[in-house]
């Protein structure tokens, strides 16, 4: 069980050194075979310092996973700022959303940090607070929803429910790539980009302000539904397009 004692915040440098050492050892040797003594030796701190900062090895593992997750959230927010800021024309949305999605597919989903998070969550799930533990929760999804809300306020999108729109965007881009290819990592698979482009276009047909046709989907009437995530890291969890039941006569 994780410790309940009061922990020291301590030196930022020592804390970072402990986290780096623990991450390297957990990845190389696994949680069970990585001792606190080994972590302390690699971090060049005392064993007492590791316990004072983190309490026990299980809490240290959670801290490592949380630190990697926060790094990925930072990447998402930076990519949003780089690609989806200061748009003023509806005509610019497609290129901007494709650029954002491709940056996420390479800079984040193709990163060592993302691979680390996947490996740790998959291999050490029994030592984390619960199965499928996701240190990022819904932070990437909420950040994208905030940007869609800003586009709606600027008159670029018709978005009654920004979070639903974000869920549907993720399903139509990263989710379709995961369903079709098993990965949305564009750095490794050139087939990702065409799927992302078509997903963006489908999204804009539903939500772009001034489009021909019916109003944007209302809450509960989405373009697609959320499917169970195969991605143990939980980053932009897999979402599959809704399937329409077919009825047959007789």
PDB file of C-alpha atoms in Angstrom:
ATOM      1  CA  UNK A   1       0.000   0.000   0.000  1.00  0.00           C
ATOM      2  CA  UNK A   2       1.242   3.534  -0.719  1.00  0.00           C
ATOM      3  CA  UNK A   3       2.502   5.494   2.247  1.00  0.00           C
ATOM      4  CA  UNK A   4       0.294   7.936   4.151  1.00  0.00           C
ATOM      5  CA  UNK A   5       3.105   9.740   5.958  1.00  0.00           C
ATOM      6  CA  UNK A   6       3.896  13.405   5.317  1.00  0.00           C
ATOM      7  CA  UNK A   7       6.542  13.667   2.605  1.00  0.00           C
ATOM      8  CA  UNK A   8       9.242  16.273   2.087  1.00  0.00           C
ATOM      9  CA  UNK A   9       9.130  18.480  -0.979  1.00  0.00           C
ATOM     10  CA  UNK A  10      12.883  18.784  -0.735  1.00  0.00           C
ATOM     11  CA  UNK A  11      15.353  19.803  -3.419  1.00  0.00           C
ATOM     12  CA  UNK A  12      13.994  20.087  -6.949  1.00  0.00           C
ATOM     13  CA  UNK A  13      17.288  18.760  -8.296  1.00  0.00           C
ATOM     14  CA  UNK A  14      17.254  15.697  -6.038  1.00  0.00           C
ATOM     15  CA  UNK A  15      13.590  14.994  -6.760  1.00  0.00           C
ATOM     16  CA  UNK A  16      14.241  15.128 -10.511  1.00  0.00           C
ATOM     17  CA  UNK A  17      17.296  12.877 -10.153  1.00  0.00           C
ATOM     18  CA  UNK A  18      15.278  10.291  -8.203  1.00  0.00           C
ATOM     19  CA  UNK A  19      12.461  10.323 -10.764  1.00  0.00           C
ATOM     20  CA  UNK A  20      14.898   9.934 -13.652  1.00  0.00           C
ATOM     21  CA  UNK A  21      16.726   7.084 -11.949  1.00  0.00           C
ATOM     22  CA  UNK A  22      13.483   5.305 -11.050  1.00  0.00           C
ATOM     23  CA  UNK A  23      12.126   5.696 -14.566  1.00  0.00           C
ATOM     24  CA  UNK A  24      15.285   4.217 -16.102  1.00  0.00           C
ATOM     25  CA  UNK A  25      15.327   1.273 -13.697  1.00  0.00           C
ATOM     26  CA  UNK A  26      11.602   0.515 -13.935  1.00  0.00           C
ATOM     27  CA  UNK A  27      11.883   0.443 -17.731  1.00  0.00           C
ATOM     28  CA  UNK A  28      15.067  -1.624 -17.790  1.00  0.00           C
ATOM     29  CA  UNK A  29      14.469  -4.076 -14.942  1.00  0.00           C
ATOM     30  CA  UNK A  30      10.787  -3.790 -14.059  1.00  0.00           C
ATOM     31  CA  UNK A  31       9.184  -2.549 -10.862  1.00  0.00           C
ATOM     32  CA  UNK A  32       9.647  -5.705  -8.795  1.00  0.00           C
ATOM     33  CA  UNK A  33      13.353  -6.108  -9.597  1.00  0.00           C
ATOM     34  CA  UNK A  34      14.214  -2.438  -9.077  1.00  0.00           C
ATOM     35  CA  UNK A  35      15.166  -1.779  -5.481  1.00  0.00           C
ATOM     36  CA  UNK A  36      15.054   1.525  -3.631  1.00  0.00           C
ATOM     37  CA  UNK A  37      18.773   1.016  -2.973  1.00  0.00           C
ATOM     38  CA  UNK A  38      19.413   0.876  -6.729  1.00  0.00           C
ATOM     39  CA  UNK A  39      17.313   3.993  -7.333  1.00  0.00           C
ATOM     40  CA  UNK A  40      19.200   5.876  -4.619  1.00  0.00           C
ATOM     41  CA  UNK A  41      22.580   4.797  -5.984  1.00  0.00           C
ATOM     42  CA  UNK A  42      21.724   5.840  -9.539  1.00  0.00           C
ATOM     43  CA  UNK A  43      20.314   9.180  -8.361  1.00  0.00           C
ATOM     44  CA  UNK A  44      23.352   9.722  -6.115  1.00  0.00           C
ATOM     45  CA  UNK A  45      21.226  10.315  -3.032  1.00  0.00           C
ATOM     46  CA  UNK A  46      20.733   8.365   0.152  1.00  0.00           C
ATOM     47  CA  UNK A  47      18.080   5.688   0.531  1.00  0.00           C
ATOM     48  CA  UNK A  48      16.600   7.796   3.331  1.00  0.00           C
ATOM     49  CA  UNK A  49      16.166  10.708   0.881  1.00  0.00           C
ATOM     50  CA  UNK A  50      14.163   8.514  -1.510  1.00  0.00           C
ATOM     51  CA  UNK A  51      11.849   7.485   1.321  1.00  0.00           C
ATOM     52  CA  UNK A  52      11.595  11.046   2.657  1.00  0.00           C
ATOM     53  CA  UNK A  53      10.577  12.368  -0.789  1.00  0.00           C
ATOM     54  CA  UNK A  54       8.308   9.546  -1.964  1.00  0.00           C
ATOM     55  CA  UNK A  55       7.506   7.336   0.993  1.00  0.00           C
ATOM     56  CA  UNK A  56       7.672   3.959  -0.759  1.00  0.00           C
ATOM     57  CA  UNK A  57       8.406   2.371  -4.120  1.00  0.00           C
ATOM     58  CA  UNK A  58       4.771   2.208  -5.215  1.00  0.00           C
ATOM     59  CA  UNK A  59       4.302   5.939  -4.652  1.00  0.00           C
ATOM     60  CA  UNK A  60       7.555   6.503  -6.549  1.00  0.00           C
ATOM     61  CA  UNK A  61       6.202   4.569  -9.542  1.00  0.00           C
ATOM     62  CA  UNK A  62       3.033   6.672  -9.532  1.00  0.00           C
ATOM     63  CA  UNK A  63       5.155   9.825  -9.403  1.00  0.00           C
ATOM     64  CA  UNK A  64       7.166   8.644 -12.419  1.00  0.00           C
ATOM     65  CA  UNK A  65       3.985   7.945 -14.415  1.00  0.00           C
ATOM     66  CA  UNK A  66       2.498  11.291 -13.358  1.00  0.00           C
ATOM     67  CA  UNK A  67       5.651  13.155 -14.401  1.00  0.00           C
ATOM     68  CA  UNK A  68       5.629  11.569 -17.869  1.00  0.00           C
ATOM     69  CA  UNK A  69       1.924  12.348 -18.205  1.00  0.00           C
ATOM     70  CA  UNK A  70       2.470  15.986 -17.311  1.00  0.00           C
ATOM     71  CA  UNK A  71       5.210  16.204 -19.924  1.00  0.00           C
ATOM     72  CA  UNK A  72       2.774  14.939 -22.559  1.00  0.00           C
ATOM     73  CA  UNK A  73       0.080  17.390 -21.456  1.00  0.00           C
ATOM     74  CA  UNK A  74       2.634  20.171 -21.889  1.00  0.00           C
ATOM     75  CA  UNK A  75       3.271  18.923 -25.433  1.00  0.00           C
ATOM     76  CA  UNK A  76      -0.452  18.989 -26.226  1.00  0.00           C
ATOM     77  CA  UNK A  77      -0.895  22.512 -24.896  1.00  0.00           C
ATOM     78  CA  UNK A  78       2.188  23.767 -26.715  1.00  0.00           C
ATOM     79  CA  UNK A  79       0.934  22.213 -29.962  1.00  0.00           C
ATOM     80  CA  UNK A  80      -2.474  23.827 -29.496  1.00  0.00           C
ATOM     81  CA  UNK A  81      -0.801  27.206 -29.004  1.00  0.00           C
ATOM     82  CA  UNK A  82       1.443  26.718 -32.031  1.00  0.00           C
ATOM     83  CA  UNK A  83      -1.243  25.552 -34.460  1.00  0.00           C
ATOM     84  CA  UNK A  84      -4.713  26.603 -33.277  1.00  0.00           C
ATOM     85  CA  UNK A  85      -4.212  30.184 -32.134  1.00  0.00           C
ATOM     86  CA  UNK A  86      -5.211  33.460 -33.806  1.00  0.00           C
ATOM     87  CA  UNK A  87      -7.378  31.877 -36.505  1.00  0.00           C
ATOM     88  CA  UNK A  88      -9.861  34.381 -37.942  1.00  0.00           C
ATOM     89  CA  UNK A  89     -11.163  32.716 -41.115  1.00  0.00           C
ATOM     90  CA  UNK A  90     -13.307  29.598 -41.487  1.00  0.00           C
ATOM     91  CA  UNK A  91     -11.293  28.744 -44.602  1.00  0.00           C
ATOM     92  CA  UNK A  92      -8.158  28.326 -42.458  1.00  0.00           C
ATOM     93  CA  UNK A  93      -9.635  25.709 -40.136  1.00  0.00           C
ATOM     94  CA  UNK A  94      -8.919  22.609 -42.214  1.00  0.00           C
ATOM     95  CA  UNK A  95      -5.213  23.274 -42.656  1.00  0.00           C
ATOM     96  CA  UNK A  96      -4.833  24.293 -39.012  1.00  0.00           C
ATOM     97  CA  UNK A  97      -6.636  21.215 -37.655  1.00  0.00           C
ATOM     98  CA  UNK A  98      -4.678  18.877 -39.927  1.00  0.00           C
ATOM     99  CA  UNK A  99      -1.421  20.522 -38.834  1.00  0.00           C
ATOM    100  CA  UNK A 100      -2.396  20.176 -35.171  1.00  0.00           C
ATOM    101  CA  UNK A 101      -3.324  16.510 -35.604  1.00  0.00           C
ATOM    102  CA  UNK A 102      -0.147  15.643 -37.489  1.00  0.00           C
ATOM    103  CA  UNK A 103       1.994  17.410 -34.895  1.00  0.00           C
ATOM    104  CA  UNK A 104       0.297  15.386 -32.154  1.00  0.00           C
ATOM    105  CA  UNK A 105       0.772  12.205 -34.219  1.00  0.00           C
ATOM    106  CA  UNK A 106       4.518  12.821 -34.487  1.00  0.00           C
ATOM    107  CA  UNK A 107       5.651  15.053 -31.605  1.00  0.00           C
ATOM    108  CA  UNK A 108       3.554  13.273 -28.971  1.00  0.00           C
ATOM    109  CA  UNK A 109       2.404   9.853 -30.172  1.00  0.00           C
ATOM    110  CA  UNK A 110       5.816   9.287 -31.754  1.00  0.00           C
ATOM    111  CA  UNK A 111       7.779  10.492 -28.747  1.00  0.00           C
ATOM    112  CA  UNK A 112       9.918   8.575 -26.279  1.00  0.00           C
ATOM    113  CA  UNK A 113       7.758  10.012 -23.490  1.00  0.00           C
ATOM    114  CA  UNK A 114       4.619   8.459 -24.947  1.00  0.00           C
ATOM    115  CA  UNK A 115       6.347   5.103 -25.450  1.00  0.00           C
ATOM    116  CA  UNK A 116       7.555   5.268 -21.843  1.00  0.00           C
ATOM    117  CA  UNK A 117       4.062   5.943 -20.530  1.00  0.00           C
ATOM    118  CA  UNK A 118       2.614   3.058 -22.532  1.00  0.00           C
ATOM    119  CA  UNK A 119       5.265   0.654 -21.326  1.00  0.00           C
ATOM    120  CA  UNK A 120       4.976   1.623 -17.671  1.00  0.00           C
ATOM    121  CA  UNK A 121       1.190   1.560 -17.549  1.00  0.00           C
ATOM    122  CA  UNK A 122       1.002  -1.730 -19.424  1.00  0.00           C
ATOM    123  CA  UNK A 123       3.750  -3.531 -17.541  1.00  0.00           C
ATOM    124  CA  UNK A 124       3.187  -2.162 -14.043  1.00  0.00           C
ATOM    125  CA  UNK A 125      -0.593  -1.723 -13.897  1.00  0.00           C
ATOM    126  CA  UNK A 126      -0.796  -3.954 -10.834  1.00  0.00           C
ATOM    127  CA  UNK A 127       1.346  -1.505  -8.854  1.00  0.00           C
ATOM    128  CA  UNK A 128      -0.563   1.643  -9.848  1.00  0.00           C
ATOM    129  CA  UNK A 129      -3.594   2.988  -7.946  1.00  0.00           C
ATOM    130  CA  UNK A 130      -6.024   1.114 -10.222  1.00  0.00           C
ATOM    131  CA  UNK A 131      -6.116  -0.746 -13.515  1.00  0.00           C
ATOM    132  CA  UNK A 132      -5.973   1.624 -16.464  1.00  0.00           C
ATOM    133  CA  UNK A 133      -4.574   4.414 -14.286  1.00  0.00           C
ATOM    134  CA  UNK A 134      -4.257   7.554 -16.395  1.00  0.00           C
ATOM    135  CA  UNK A 135      -2.214  10.356 -14.908  1.00  0.00           C
ATOM    136  CA  UNK A 136      -3.514  12.806 -17.507  1.00  0.00           C
ATOM    137  CA  UNK A 137      -7.203  12.004 -17.001  1.00  0.00           C
ATOM    138  CA  UNK A 138      -9.121  14.131 -19.520  1.00  0.00           C
ATOM    139  CA  UNK A 139      -6.657  17.025 -19.663  1.00  0.00           C
ATOM    140  CA  UNK A 140      -5.818  16.743 -23.408  1.00  0.00           C
ATOM    141  CA  UNK A 141      -9.484  16.386 -24.316  1.00  0.00           C
ATOM    142  CA  UNK A 142     -10.472  19.355 -22.168  1.00  0.00           C
ATOM    143  CA  UNK A 143      -7.699  21.499 -23.639  1.00  0.00           C
ATOM    144  CA  UNK A 144      -8.977  20.776 -27.147  1.00  0.00           C
ATOM    145  CA  UNK A 145     -12.547  21.502 -26.020  1.00  0.00           C
ATOM    146  CA  UNK A 146     -11.433  24.901 -24.719  1.00  0.00           C
ATOM    147  CA  UNK A 147      -9.974  25.717 -28.124  1.00  0.00           C
ATOM    148  CA  UNK A 148     -13.171  24.663 -29.900  1.00  0.00           C
ATOM    149  CA  UNK A 149     -15.175  26.864 -27.527  1.00  0.00           C
ATOM    150  CA  UNK A 150     -12.899  29.777 -28.484  1.00  0.00           C
ATOM    151  CA  UNK A 151     -13.516  29.059 -32.174  1.00  0.00           C
ATOM    152  CA  UNK A 152     -17.253  29.083 -31.509  1.00  0.00           C
ATOM    153  CA  UNK A 153     -16.980  32.443 -29.733  1.00  0.00           C
ATOM    154  CA  UNK A 154     -15.047  33.772 -32.750  1.00  0.00           C
ATOM    155  CA  UNK A 155     -17.784  32.633 -35.120  1.00  0.00           C
ATOM    156  CA  UNK A 156     -15.737  29.883 -36.774  1.00  0.00           C
ATOM    157  CA  UNK A 157     -17.518  26.788 -35.448  1.00  0.00           C
ATOM    158  CA  UNK A 158     -21.044  25.975 -34.314  1.00  0.00           C
ATOM    159  CA  UNK A 159     -20.274  24.027 -31.125  1.00  0.00           C
ATOM    160  CA  UNK A 160     -23.158  23.604 -28.658  1.00  0.00           C
ATOM    161  CA  UNK A 161     -21.073  21.205 -26.535  1.00  0.00           C
ATOM    162  CA  UNK A 162     -17.294  21.800 -26.873  1.00  0.00           C
ATOM    163  CA  UNK A 163     -16.303  18.665 -24.966  1.00  0.00           C
ATOM    164  CA  UNK A 164     -18.531  16.491 -27.149  1.00  0.00           C
ATOM    165  CA  UNK A 165     -17.023  18.134 -30.227  1.00  0.00           C
ATOM    166  CA  UNK A 166     -13.518  17.398 -28.909  1.00  0.00           C
ATOM    167  CA  UNK A 167     -14.434  13.759 -28.266  1.00  0.00           C
ATOM    168  CA  UNK A 168     -15.790  13.456 -31.790  1.00  0.00           C
ATOM    169  CA  UNK A 169     -12.767  15.136 -33.359  1.00  0.00           C
ATOM    170  CA  UNK A 170     -10.460  12.706 -31.547  1.00  0.00           C
ATOM    171  CA  UNK A 171     -12.583   9.754 -32.662  1.00  0.00           C
ATOM    172  CA  UNK A 172     -12.596  10.839 -36.297  1.00  0.00           C
ATOM    173  CA  UNK A 173      -8.834  11.427 -36.465  1.00  0.00           C
ATOM    174  CA  UNK A 174      -6.710   9.513 -33.944  1.00  0.00           C
ATOM    175  CA  UNK A 175      -9.480   7.003 -33.198  1.00  0.00           C
ATOM    176  CA  UNK A 176      -9.940   5.951 -36.822  1.00  0.00           C
ATOM    177  CA  UNK A 177      -6.170   5.554 -37.247  1.00  0.00           C
ATOM    178  CA  UNK A 178      -6.030   3.365 -34.119  1.00  0.00           C
ATOM    179  CA  UNK A 179      -8.954   1.255 -35.345  1.00  0.00           C
ATOM    180  CA  UNK A 180      -7.571   0.823 -38.851  1.00  0.00           C
ATOM    181  CA  UNK A 181      -3.847   0.653 -38.236  1.00  0.00           C
ATOM    182  CA  UNK A 182      -3.420  -0.111 -34.548  1.00  0.00           C
ATOM    183  CA  UNK A 183      -1.437   3.120 -34.156  1.00  0.00           C
ATOM    184  CA  UNK A 184      -1.868   6.842 -34.783  1.00  0.00           C
ATOM    185  CA  UNK A 185       1.885   7.447 -34.912  1.00  0.00           C
ATOM    186  CA  UNK A 186       2.407   9.291 -38.193  1.00  0.00           C
ATOM    187  CA  UNK A 187       6.188   9.173 -37.746  1.00  0.00           C
ATOM    188  CA  UNK A 188       6.062   5.412 -38.320  1.00  0.00           C
ATOM    189  CA  UNK A 189       3.159   5.008 -40.737  1.00  0.00           C
ATOM    190  CA  UNK A 190       2.418   7.241 -43.735  1.00  0.00           C
ATOM    191  CA  UNK A 191      -1.143   5.876 -43.858  1.00  0.00           C
ATOM    192  CA  UNK A 192      -2.045   7.953 -40.803  1.00  0.00           C
ATOM    193  CA  UNK A 193      -2.137  11.315 -42.611  1.00  0.00           C
ATOM    194  CA  UNK A 194      -4.899  10.497 -45.159  1.00  0.00           C
ATOM    195  CA  UNK A 195      -7.097   9.174 -42.350  1.00  0.00           C
ATOM    196  CA  UNK A 196      -6.471  12.315 -40.291  1.00  0.00           C
ATOM    197  CA  UNK A 197      -7.284  14.598 -43.244  1.00  0.00           C
ATOM    198  CA  UNK A 198     -10.583  12.819 -43.927  1.00  0.00           C
ATOM    199  CA  UNK A 199     -11.426  12.911 -40.233  1.00  0.00           C
ATOM    200  CA  UNK A 200     -10.858  16.666 -40.095  1.00  0.00           C
ATOM    201  CA  UNK A 201     -13.042  17.183 -43.167  1.00  0.00           C
ATOM    202  CA  UNK A 202     -15.842  15.085 -41.689  1.00  0.00           C
ATOM    203  CA  UNK A 203     -15.625  17.048 -38.443  1.00  0.00           C
ATOM    204  CA  UNK A 204     -15.835  20.374 -40.275  1.00  0.00           C
ATOM    205  CA  UNK A 205     -18.810  19.239 -42.338  1.00  0.00           C
ATOM    206  CA  UNK A 206     -20.644  18.843 -39.031  1.00  0.00           C
ATOM    207  CA  UNK A 207     -19.340  21.828 -37.082  1.00  0.00           C
ATOM    208  CA  UNK A 208     -18.044  24.524 -39.425  1.00  0.00           C
ATOM    209  CA  UNK A 209     -20.030  27.761 -39.135  1.00  0.00           C
ATOM    210  CA  UNK A 210     -21.888  28.647 -42.320  1.00  0.00           C
ATOM    211  CA  UNK A 211     -21.856  25.132 -43.774  1.00  0.00           C
ATOM    212  CA  UNK A 212     -24.796  23.999 -45.847  1.00  0.00           C
ATOM    213  CA  UNK A 213     -27.259  21.613 -44.234  1.00  0.00           C
ATOM    214  CA  UNK A 214     -28.558  20.967 -40.770  1.00  0.00           C
ATOM    215  CA  UNK A 215     -27.403  22.494 -37.508  1.00  0.00           C
ATOM    216  CA  UNK A 216     -24.431  21.115 -35.620  1.00  0.00           C
ATOM    217  CA  UNK A 217     -25.032  17.950 -33.600  1.00  0.00           C
ATOM    218  CA  UNK A 218     -26.745  18.595 -30.287  1.00  0.00           C
ATOM    219  CA  UNK A 219     -25.564  16.914 -27.096  1.00  0.00           C
ATOM    220  CA  UNK A 220     -26.409  13.215 -27.323  1.00  0.00           C
ATOM    221  CA  UNK A 221     -26.667  13.331 -31.124  1.00  0.00           C
ATOM    222  CA  UNK A 222     -22.959  13.128 -31.908  1.00  0.00           C
ATOM    223  CA  UNK A 223     -21.122  12.225 -35.041  1.00  0.00           C
ATOM    224  CA  UNK A 224     -19.653   9.219 -33.290  1.00  0.00           C
ATOM    225  CA  UNK A 225     -19.585   7.395 -29.990  1.00  0.00           C
ATOM    226  CA  UNK A 226     -16.837   6.597 -27.515  1.00  0.00           C
ATOM    227  CA  UNK A 227     -15.418   3.107 -27.666  1.00  0.00           C
ATOM    228  CA  UNK A 228     -13.330   1.265 -25.106  1.00  0.00           C
ATOM    229  CA  UNK A 229      -9.685   2.326 -25.153  1.00  0.00           C
ATOM    230  CA  UNK A 230      -7.019  -0.225 -26.104  1.00  0.00           C
ATOM    231  CA  UNK A 231      -4.345   2.378 -25.411  1.00  0.00           C
ATOM    232  CA  UNK A 232      -3.154   1.800 -21.830  1.00  0.00           C
ATOM    233  CA  UNK A 233      -1.618   5.247 -21.704  1.00  0.00           C
ATOM    234  CA  UNK A 234      -5.047   6.799 -22.201  1.00  0.00           C
ATOM    235  CA  UNK A 235      -3.757   9.663 -24.334  1.00  0.00           C
ATOM    236  CA  UNK A 236      -6.478  10.646 -26.796  1.00  0.00           C
ATOM    237  CA  UNK A 237      -8.194   7.354 -26.016  1.00  0.00           C
ATOM    238  CA  UNK A 238      -9.494   5.337 -28.940  1.00  0.00           C
ATOM    239  CA  UNK A 239     -12.951   6.323 -30.040  1.00  0.00           C
ATOM    240  CA  UNK A 240     -14.698   4.628 -32.919  1.00  0.00           C
ATOM    241  CA  UNK A 241     -17.340   6.040 -35.274  1.00  0.00           C
ATOM    242  CA  UNK A 242     -20.853   4.947 -34.403  1.00  0.00           C
ATOM    243  CA  UNK A 243     -22.158   1.998 -36.380  1.00  0.00           C
ATOM    244  CA  UNK A 244     -25.688   2.211 -37.729  1.00  0.00           C
ATOM    245  CA  UNK A 245     -27.728  -0.943 -37.331  1.00  0.00           C
ATOM    246  CA  UNK A 246     -29.067  -2.339 -40.598  1.00  0.00           C
ATOM    247  CA  UNK A 247     -32.569  -3.754 -40.743  1.00  0.00           C
ATOM    248  CA  UNK A 248     -33.546  -6.423 -43.224  1.00  0.00           C
ATOM    249  CA  UNK A 249     -37.076  -6.975 -44.530  1.00  0.00           C
ATOM    250  CA  UNK A 250     -38.957 -10.000 -43.335  1.00  0.00           C
TER     251      UNK A 250
END
